[in-house]
Tab-separated table of C-alpha atoms in Angstrom:
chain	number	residue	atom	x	y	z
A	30	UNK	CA	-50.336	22.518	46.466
A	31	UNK	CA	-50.691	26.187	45.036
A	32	UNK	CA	-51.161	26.524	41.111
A	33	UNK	CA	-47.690	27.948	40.560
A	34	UNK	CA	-46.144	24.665	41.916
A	35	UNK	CA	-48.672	22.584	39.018
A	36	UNK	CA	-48.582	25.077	36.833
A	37	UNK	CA	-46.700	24.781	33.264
A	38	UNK	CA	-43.855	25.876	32.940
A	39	UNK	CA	-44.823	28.232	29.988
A	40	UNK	CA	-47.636	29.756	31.596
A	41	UNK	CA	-47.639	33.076	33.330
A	42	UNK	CA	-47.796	32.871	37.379
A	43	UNK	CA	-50.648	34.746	38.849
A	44	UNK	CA	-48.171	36.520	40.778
A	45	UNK	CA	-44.933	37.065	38.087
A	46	UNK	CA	-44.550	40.197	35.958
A	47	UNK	CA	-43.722	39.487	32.464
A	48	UNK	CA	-40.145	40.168	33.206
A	49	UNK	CA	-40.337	37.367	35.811
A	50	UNK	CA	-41.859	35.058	33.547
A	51	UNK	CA	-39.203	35.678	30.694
A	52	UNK	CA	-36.531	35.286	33.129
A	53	UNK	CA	-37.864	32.303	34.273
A	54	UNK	CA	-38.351	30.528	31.102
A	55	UNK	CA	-35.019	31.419	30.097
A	56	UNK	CA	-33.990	29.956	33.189
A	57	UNK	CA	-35.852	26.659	32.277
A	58	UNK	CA	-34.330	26.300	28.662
A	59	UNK	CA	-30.594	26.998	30.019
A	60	UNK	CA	-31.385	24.223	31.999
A	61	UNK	CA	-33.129	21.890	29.385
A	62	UNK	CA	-29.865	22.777	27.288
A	63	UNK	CA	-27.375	21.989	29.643
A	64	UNK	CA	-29.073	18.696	30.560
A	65	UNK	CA	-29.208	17.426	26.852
A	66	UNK	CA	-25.814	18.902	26.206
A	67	UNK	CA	-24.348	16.873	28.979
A	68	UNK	CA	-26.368	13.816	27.482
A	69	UNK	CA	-25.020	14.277	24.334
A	70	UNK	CA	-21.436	14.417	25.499
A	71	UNK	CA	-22.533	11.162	26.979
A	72	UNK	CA	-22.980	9.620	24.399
A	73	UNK	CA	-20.179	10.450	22.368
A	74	UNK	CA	-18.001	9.119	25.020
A	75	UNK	CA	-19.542	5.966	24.857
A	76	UNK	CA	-19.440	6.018	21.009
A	77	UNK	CA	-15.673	6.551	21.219
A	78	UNK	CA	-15.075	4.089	24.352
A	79	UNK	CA	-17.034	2.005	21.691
A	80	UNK	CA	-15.014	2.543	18.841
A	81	UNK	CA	-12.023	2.068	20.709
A	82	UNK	CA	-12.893	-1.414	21.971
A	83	UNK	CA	-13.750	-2.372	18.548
A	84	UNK	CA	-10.751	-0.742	17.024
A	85	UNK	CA	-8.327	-2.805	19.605
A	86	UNK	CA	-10.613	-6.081	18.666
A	87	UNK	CA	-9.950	-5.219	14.864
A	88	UNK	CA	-6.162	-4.817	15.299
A	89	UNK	CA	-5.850	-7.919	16.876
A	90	UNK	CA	-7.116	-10.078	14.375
A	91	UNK	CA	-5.515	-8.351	11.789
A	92	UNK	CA	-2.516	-9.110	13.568
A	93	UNK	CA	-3.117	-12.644	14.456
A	94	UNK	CA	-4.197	-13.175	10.631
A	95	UNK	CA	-0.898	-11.504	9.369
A	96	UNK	CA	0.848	-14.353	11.182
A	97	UNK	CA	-1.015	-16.929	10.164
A	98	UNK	CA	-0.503	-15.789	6.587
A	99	UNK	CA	3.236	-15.353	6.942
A	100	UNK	CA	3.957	-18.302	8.674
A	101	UNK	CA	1.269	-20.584	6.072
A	102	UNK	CA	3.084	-18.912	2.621
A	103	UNK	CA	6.751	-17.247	4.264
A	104	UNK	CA	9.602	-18.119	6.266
A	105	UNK	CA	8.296	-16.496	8.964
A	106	UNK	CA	9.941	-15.696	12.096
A	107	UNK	CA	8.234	-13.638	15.509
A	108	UNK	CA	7.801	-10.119	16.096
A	109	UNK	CA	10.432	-9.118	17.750
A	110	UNK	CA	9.990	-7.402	21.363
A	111	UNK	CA	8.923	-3.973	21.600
A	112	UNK	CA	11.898	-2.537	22.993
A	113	UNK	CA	13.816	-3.904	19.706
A	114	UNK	CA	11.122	-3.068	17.669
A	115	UNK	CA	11.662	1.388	19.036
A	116	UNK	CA	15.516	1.078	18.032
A	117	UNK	CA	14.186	0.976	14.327
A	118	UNK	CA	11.660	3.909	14.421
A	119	UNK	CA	9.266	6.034	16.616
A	120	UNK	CA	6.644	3.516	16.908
A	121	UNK	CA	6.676	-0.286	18.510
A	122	UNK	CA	3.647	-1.254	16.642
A	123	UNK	CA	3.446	-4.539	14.882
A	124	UNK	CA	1.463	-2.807	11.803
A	125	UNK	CA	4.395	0.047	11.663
A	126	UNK	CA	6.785	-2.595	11.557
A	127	UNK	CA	5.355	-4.608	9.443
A	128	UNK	CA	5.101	-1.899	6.676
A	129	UNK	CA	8.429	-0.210	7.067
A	130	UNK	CA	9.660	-3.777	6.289
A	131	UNK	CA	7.087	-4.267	3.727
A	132	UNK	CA	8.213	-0.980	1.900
A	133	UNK	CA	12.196	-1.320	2.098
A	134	UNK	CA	11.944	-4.830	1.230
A	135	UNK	CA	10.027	-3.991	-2.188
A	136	UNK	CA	12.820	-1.483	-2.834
A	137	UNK	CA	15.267	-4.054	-2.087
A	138	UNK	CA	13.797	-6.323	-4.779
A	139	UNK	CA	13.216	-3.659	-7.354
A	140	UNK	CA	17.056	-2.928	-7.240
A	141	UNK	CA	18.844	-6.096	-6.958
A	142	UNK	CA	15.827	-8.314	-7.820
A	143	UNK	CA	14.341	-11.404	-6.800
A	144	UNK	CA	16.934	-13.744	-7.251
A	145	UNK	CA	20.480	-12.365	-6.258
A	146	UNK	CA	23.108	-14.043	-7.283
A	147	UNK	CA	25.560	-12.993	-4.918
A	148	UNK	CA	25.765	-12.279	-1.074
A	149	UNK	CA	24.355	-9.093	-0.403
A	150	UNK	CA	24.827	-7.043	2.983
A	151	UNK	CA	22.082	-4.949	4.579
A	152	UNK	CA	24.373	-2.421	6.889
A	153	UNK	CA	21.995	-1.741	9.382
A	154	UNK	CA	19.597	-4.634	9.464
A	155	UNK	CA	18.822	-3.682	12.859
A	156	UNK	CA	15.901	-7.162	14.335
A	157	UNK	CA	15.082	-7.951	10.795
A	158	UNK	CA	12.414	-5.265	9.921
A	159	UNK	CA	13.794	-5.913	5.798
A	160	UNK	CA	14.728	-9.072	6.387
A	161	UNK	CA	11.368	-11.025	7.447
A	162	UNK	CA	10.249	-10.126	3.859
A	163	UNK	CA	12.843	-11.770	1.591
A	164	UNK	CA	13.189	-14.795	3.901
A	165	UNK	CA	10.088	-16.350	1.826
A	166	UNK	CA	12.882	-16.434	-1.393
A	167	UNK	CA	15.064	-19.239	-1.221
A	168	UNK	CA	17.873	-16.849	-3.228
A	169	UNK	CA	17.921	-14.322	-0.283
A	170	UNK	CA	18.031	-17.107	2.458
A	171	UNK	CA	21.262	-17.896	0.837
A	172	UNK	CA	22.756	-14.928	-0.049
A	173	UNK	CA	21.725	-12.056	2.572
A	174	UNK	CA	23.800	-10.874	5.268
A	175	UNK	CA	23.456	-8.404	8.302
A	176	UNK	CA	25.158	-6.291	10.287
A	177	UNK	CA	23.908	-3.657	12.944
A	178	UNK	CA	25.883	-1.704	15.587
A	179	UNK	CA	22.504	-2.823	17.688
A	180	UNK	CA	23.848	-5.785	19.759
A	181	UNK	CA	20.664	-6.728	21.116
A	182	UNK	CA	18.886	-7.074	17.658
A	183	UNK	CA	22.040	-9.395	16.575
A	184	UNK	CA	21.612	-11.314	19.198
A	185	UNK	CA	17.908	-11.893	18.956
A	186	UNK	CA	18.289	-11.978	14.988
A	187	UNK	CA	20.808	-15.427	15.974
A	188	UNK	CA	18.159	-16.788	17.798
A	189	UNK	CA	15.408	-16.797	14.922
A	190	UNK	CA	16.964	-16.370	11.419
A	191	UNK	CA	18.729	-19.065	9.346
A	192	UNK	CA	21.175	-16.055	7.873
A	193	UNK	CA	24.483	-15.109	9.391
A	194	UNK	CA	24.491	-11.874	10.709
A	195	UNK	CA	27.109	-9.787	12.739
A	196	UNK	CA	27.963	-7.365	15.141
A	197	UNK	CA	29.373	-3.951	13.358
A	198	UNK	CA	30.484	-0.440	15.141
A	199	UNK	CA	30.200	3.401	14.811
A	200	UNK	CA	33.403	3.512	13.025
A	201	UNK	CA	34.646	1.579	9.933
A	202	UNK	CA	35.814	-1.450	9.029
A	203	UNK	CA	33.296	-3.683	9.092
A	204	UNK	CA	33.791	-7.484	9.569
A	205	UNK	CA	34.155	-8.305	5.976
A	206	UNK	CA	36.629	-8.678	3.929
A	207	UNK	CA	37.840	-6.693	0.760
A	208	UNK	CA	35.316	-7.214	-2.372
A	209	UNK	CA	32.606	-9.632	-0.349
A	210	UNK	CA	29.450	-8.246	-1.362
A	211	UNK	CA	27.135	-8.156	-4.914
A	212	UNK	CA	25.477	-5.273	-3.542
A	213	UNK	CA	24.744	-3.692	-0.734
A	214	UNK	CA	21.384	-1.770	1.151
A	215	UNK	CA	21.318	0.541	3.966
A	216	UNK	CA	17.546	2.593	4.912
A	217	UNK	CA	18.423	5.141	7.278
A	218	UNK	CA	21.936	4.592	8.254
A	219	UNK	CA	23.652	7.596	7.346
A	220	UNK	CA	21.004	9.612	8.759
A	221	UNK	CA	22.578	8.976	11.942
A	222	UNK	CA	25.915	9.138	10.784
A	223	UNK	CA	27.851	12.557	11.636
A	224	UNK	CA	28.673	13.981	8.142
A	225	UNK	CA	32.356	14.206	8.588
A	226	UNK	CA	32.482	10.746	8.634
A	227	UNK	CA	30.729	10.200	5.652
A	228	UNK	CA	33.085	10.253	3.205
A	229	UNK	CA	35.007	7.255	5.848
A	230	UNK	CA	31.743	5.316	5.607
A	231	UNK	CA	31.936	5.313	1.765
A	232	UNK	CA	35.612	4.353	1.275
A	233	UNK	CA	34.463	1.243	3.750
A	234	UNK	CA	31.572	0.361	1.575
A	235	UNK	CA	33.810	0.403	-2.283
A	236	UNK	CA	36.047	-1.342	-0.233
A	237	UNK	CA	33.734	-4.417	0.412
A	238	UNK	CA	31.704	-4.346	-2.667
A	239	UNK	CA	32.987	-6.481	-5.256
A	240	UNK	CA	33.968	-4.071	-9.002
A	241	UNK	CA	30.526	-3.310	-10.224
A	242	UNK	CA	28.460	-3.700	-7.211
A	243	UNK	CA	25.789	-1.543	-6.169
A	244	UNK	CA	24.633	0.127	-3.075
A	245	UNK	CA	21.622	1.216	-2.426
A	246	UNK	CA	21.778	4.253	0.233
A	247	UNK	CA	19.674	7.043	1.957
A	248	UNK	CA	20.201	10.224	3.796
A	249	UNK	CA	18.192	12.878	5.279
A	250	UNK	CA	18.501	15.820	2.597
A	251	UNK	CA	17.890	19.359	2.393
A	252	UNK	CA	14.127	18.560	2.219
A	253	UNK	CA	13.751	19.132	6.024
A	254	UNK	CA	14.238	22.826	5.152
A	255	UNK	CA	10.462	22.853	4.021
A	256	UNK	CA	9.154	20.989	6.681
A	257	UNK	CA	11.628	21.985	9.971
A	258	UNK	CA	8.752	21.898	12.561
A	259	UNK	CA	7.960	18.376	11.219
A	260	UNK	CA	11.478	17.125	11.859
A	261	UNK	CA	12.254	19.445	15.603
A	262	UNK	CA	15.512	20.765	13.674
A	263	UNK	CA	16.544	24.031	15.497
A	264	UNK	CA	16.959	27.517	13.711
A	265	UNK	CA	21.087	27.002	13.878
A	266	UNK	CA	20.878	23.822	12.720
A	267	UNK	CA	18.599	24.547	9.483
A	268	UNK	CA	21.258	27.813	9.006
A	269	UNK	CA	24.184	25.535	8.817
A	270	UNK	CA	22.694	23.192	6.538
A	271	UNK	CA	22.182	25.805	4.056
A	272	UNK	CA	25.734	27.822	5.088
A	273	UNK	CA	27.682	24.413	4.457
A	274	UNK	CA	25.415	21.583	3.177
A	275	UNK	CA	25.574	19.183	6.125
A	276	UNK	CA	24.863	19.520	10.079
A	277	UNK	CA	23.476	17.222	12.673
A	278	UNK	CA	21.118	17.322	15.581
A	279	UNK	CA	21.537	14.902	18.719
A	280	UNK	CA	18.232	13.754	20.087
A	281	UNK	CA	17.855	11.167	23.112
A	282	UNK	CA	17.399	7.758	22.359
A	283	UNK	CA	18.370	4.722	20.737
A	284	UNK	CA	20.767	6.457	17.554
A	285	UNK	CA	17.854	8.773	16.909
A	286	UNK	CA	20.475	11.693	16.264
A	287	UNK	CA	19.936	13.365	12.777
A	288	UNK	CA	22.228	14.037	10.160
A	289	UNK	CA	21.524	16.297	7.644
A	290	UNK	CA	23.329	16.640	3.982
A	291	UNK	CA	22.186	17.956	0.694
A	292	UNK	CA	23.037	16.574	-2.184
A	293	UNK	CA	25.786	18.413	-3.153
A	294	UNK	CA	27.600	17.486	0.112
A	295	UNK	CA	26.610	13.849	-0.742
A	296	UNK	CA	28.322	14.418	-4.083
A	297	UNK	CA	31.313	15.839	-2.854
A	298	UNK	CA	31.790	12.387	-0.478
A	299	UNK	CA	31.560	10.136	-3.187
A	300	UNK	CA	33.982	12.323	-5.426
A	301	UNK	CA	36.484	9.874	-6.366
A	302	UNK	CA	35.286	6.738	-4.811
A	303	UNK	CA	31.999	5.152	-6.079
A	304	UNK	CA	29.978	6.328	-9.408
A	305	UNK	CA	26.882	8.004	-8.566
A	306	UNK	CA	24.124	6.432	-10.784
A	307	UNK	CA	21.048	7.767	-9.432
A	308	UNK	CA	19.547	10.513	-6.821
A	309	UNK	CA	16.204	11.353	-5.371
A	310	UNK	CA	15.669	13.667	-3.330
A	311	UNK	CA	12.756	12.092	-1.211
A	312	UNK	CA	13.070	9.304	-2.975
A	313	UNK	CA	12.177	6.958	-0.357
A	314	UNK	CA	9.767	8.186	2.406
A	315	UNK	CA	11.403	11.551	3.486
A	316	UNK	CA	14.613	10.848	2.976
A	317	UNK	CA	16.938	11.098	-0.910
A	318	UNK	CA	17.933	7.828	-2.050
A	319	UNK	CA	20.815	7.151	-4.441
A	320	UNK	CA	22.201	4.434	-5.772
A	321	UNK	CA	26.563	4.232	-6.306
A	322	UNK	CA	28.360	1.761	-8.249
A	323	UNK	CA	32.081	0.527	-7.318
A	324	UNK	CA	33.565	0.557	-10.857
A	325	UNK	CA	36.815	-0.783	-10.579
């Protein structure tokens, strides 16, 4: 074997000019570099493939010791399917679910409390996402009630929970009669609400709240304007809502269409026909809450 085939590979071959040998070792450390790079991207594939298994392990037994805890110290009732589950929000997973319900309940309780006195309607319950947290009070077992446009979630809502619940449409009236309710909740139903029909929506609700009821309401305000990449609203539609306080964006999908009011177009709706006690804007998540009163 001649020396240059034993030789190292940082020594000079008897036959290589200096050039040679510079090329060569540069040759030998692009190599050397490409070799550890590729091991290195190795191994942070594995560390993520890794991660990821453990991550999925982790989210299972959180979920599995949710349920256990809800079912040992609530009423609890399943997760509904996944399909159900999309027609309240952008994501099907349990821990999504579980928290939007987790927040609007808490909101629910901090406005008409613990122990409600009177039956109370949540206008777009859609499979329960709310309800599932007040079913552990006795008080809100017997004095919530439902109603969702989303047949499917009725339905499976019949199947599970001990609280009547009913089948409502696009339009008003609902299936109530005058003056039935204490109060009232609805989290993102007038988002998806056209704006002209507003004003419709909250002659329906005075009419079945009982004088001096409350309602507890949220739309998606002017806010968006900061944010429009955040929410996909087009150019036009982020020009109307400034020219005239109200527009609306149709996207595909289970009532994911977009209404968007400011508050003084809010204002102008109620003009007349509940007392406005309160507003936020993005005062619950990213949308303004407010809360009306029926007076008389």
């Amino acid at each position: 074997m001649s020396s240059t085939m034993t030789m190292s590979a940082t020594e000079i071959g008897p036959d290589e000019t200096m050039e040679q040998f510079v090329a060569r070792l540069q040759r030998t450390v692009r190599d050397q570099a490409a070799r550890l790079e590729g091991r290195a991207q190795r191994i942070k594939d594995l560390t993520i493939e890794l991660g990821r298994k453990d991550t999925e392990v982790e989210v299972r037994q959180l979920t599995n010791t949710l349920e256990k805890v809800l079912a040992r110290h609530c009423f609890a009732i399943p997760l509904p399917p996944e399909e159900l589950r999309l027609h309240v929000g952008t994501k099907a997973t349990a821990s999504n679910f579980w928290a939007q319900g987790l927040s609007s309940s808490t909101r629910v309780m901090e406005i008409f409390g613990e122990q409600p006195q009177g039956p109370i309607l949540d206008w777009g319950c859609g499979c329960g996402r709310t309800l599932r947290w007040l079913l552990g009070n006795e008080a809100w077992r017997q004095n919530y009630r439902g109603c969702d446009v989303d047949t499917q979630a009725i339905e499976w809502l019949r199947e599970h929970v001990p609280c009547p619940v009913s089948v409502c449409h696009d339009n008003p009236p609902l299936p109530y009669p005058d003056a039935t309710f204490d109060g009232l909740f609805a989290f993102s139903v007038l988002t998806h609400i056209p704006p002209e029909n507003h004003r419709a929506w909250y002659e329906e609700i005075r009419r079945v709240l009982r004088p001096g009821g409350l309602a507890l309401l949220t739309v998606q305000g002017s806010n968006v304007l900061g944010e429009p990449n955040r929410y996909r609203v087009p150019t036009d539609v982020l020009d109307e809502l400034v020219r005239t306080g109200q527009a609306y964006v149709r996207h595909e999908g289970h009532y994911k269409d977009a209404a968007l009011v400011n508050e003084q177009f809010t204002r102008q709706q109620l003009d007349g026909l509940l007392q406005l006690e309160e507003y936020a804007v993005a005062g619950y998540q990213n949308m303004d809450q407010f809360l009306v009163r029926r007076t008389s």
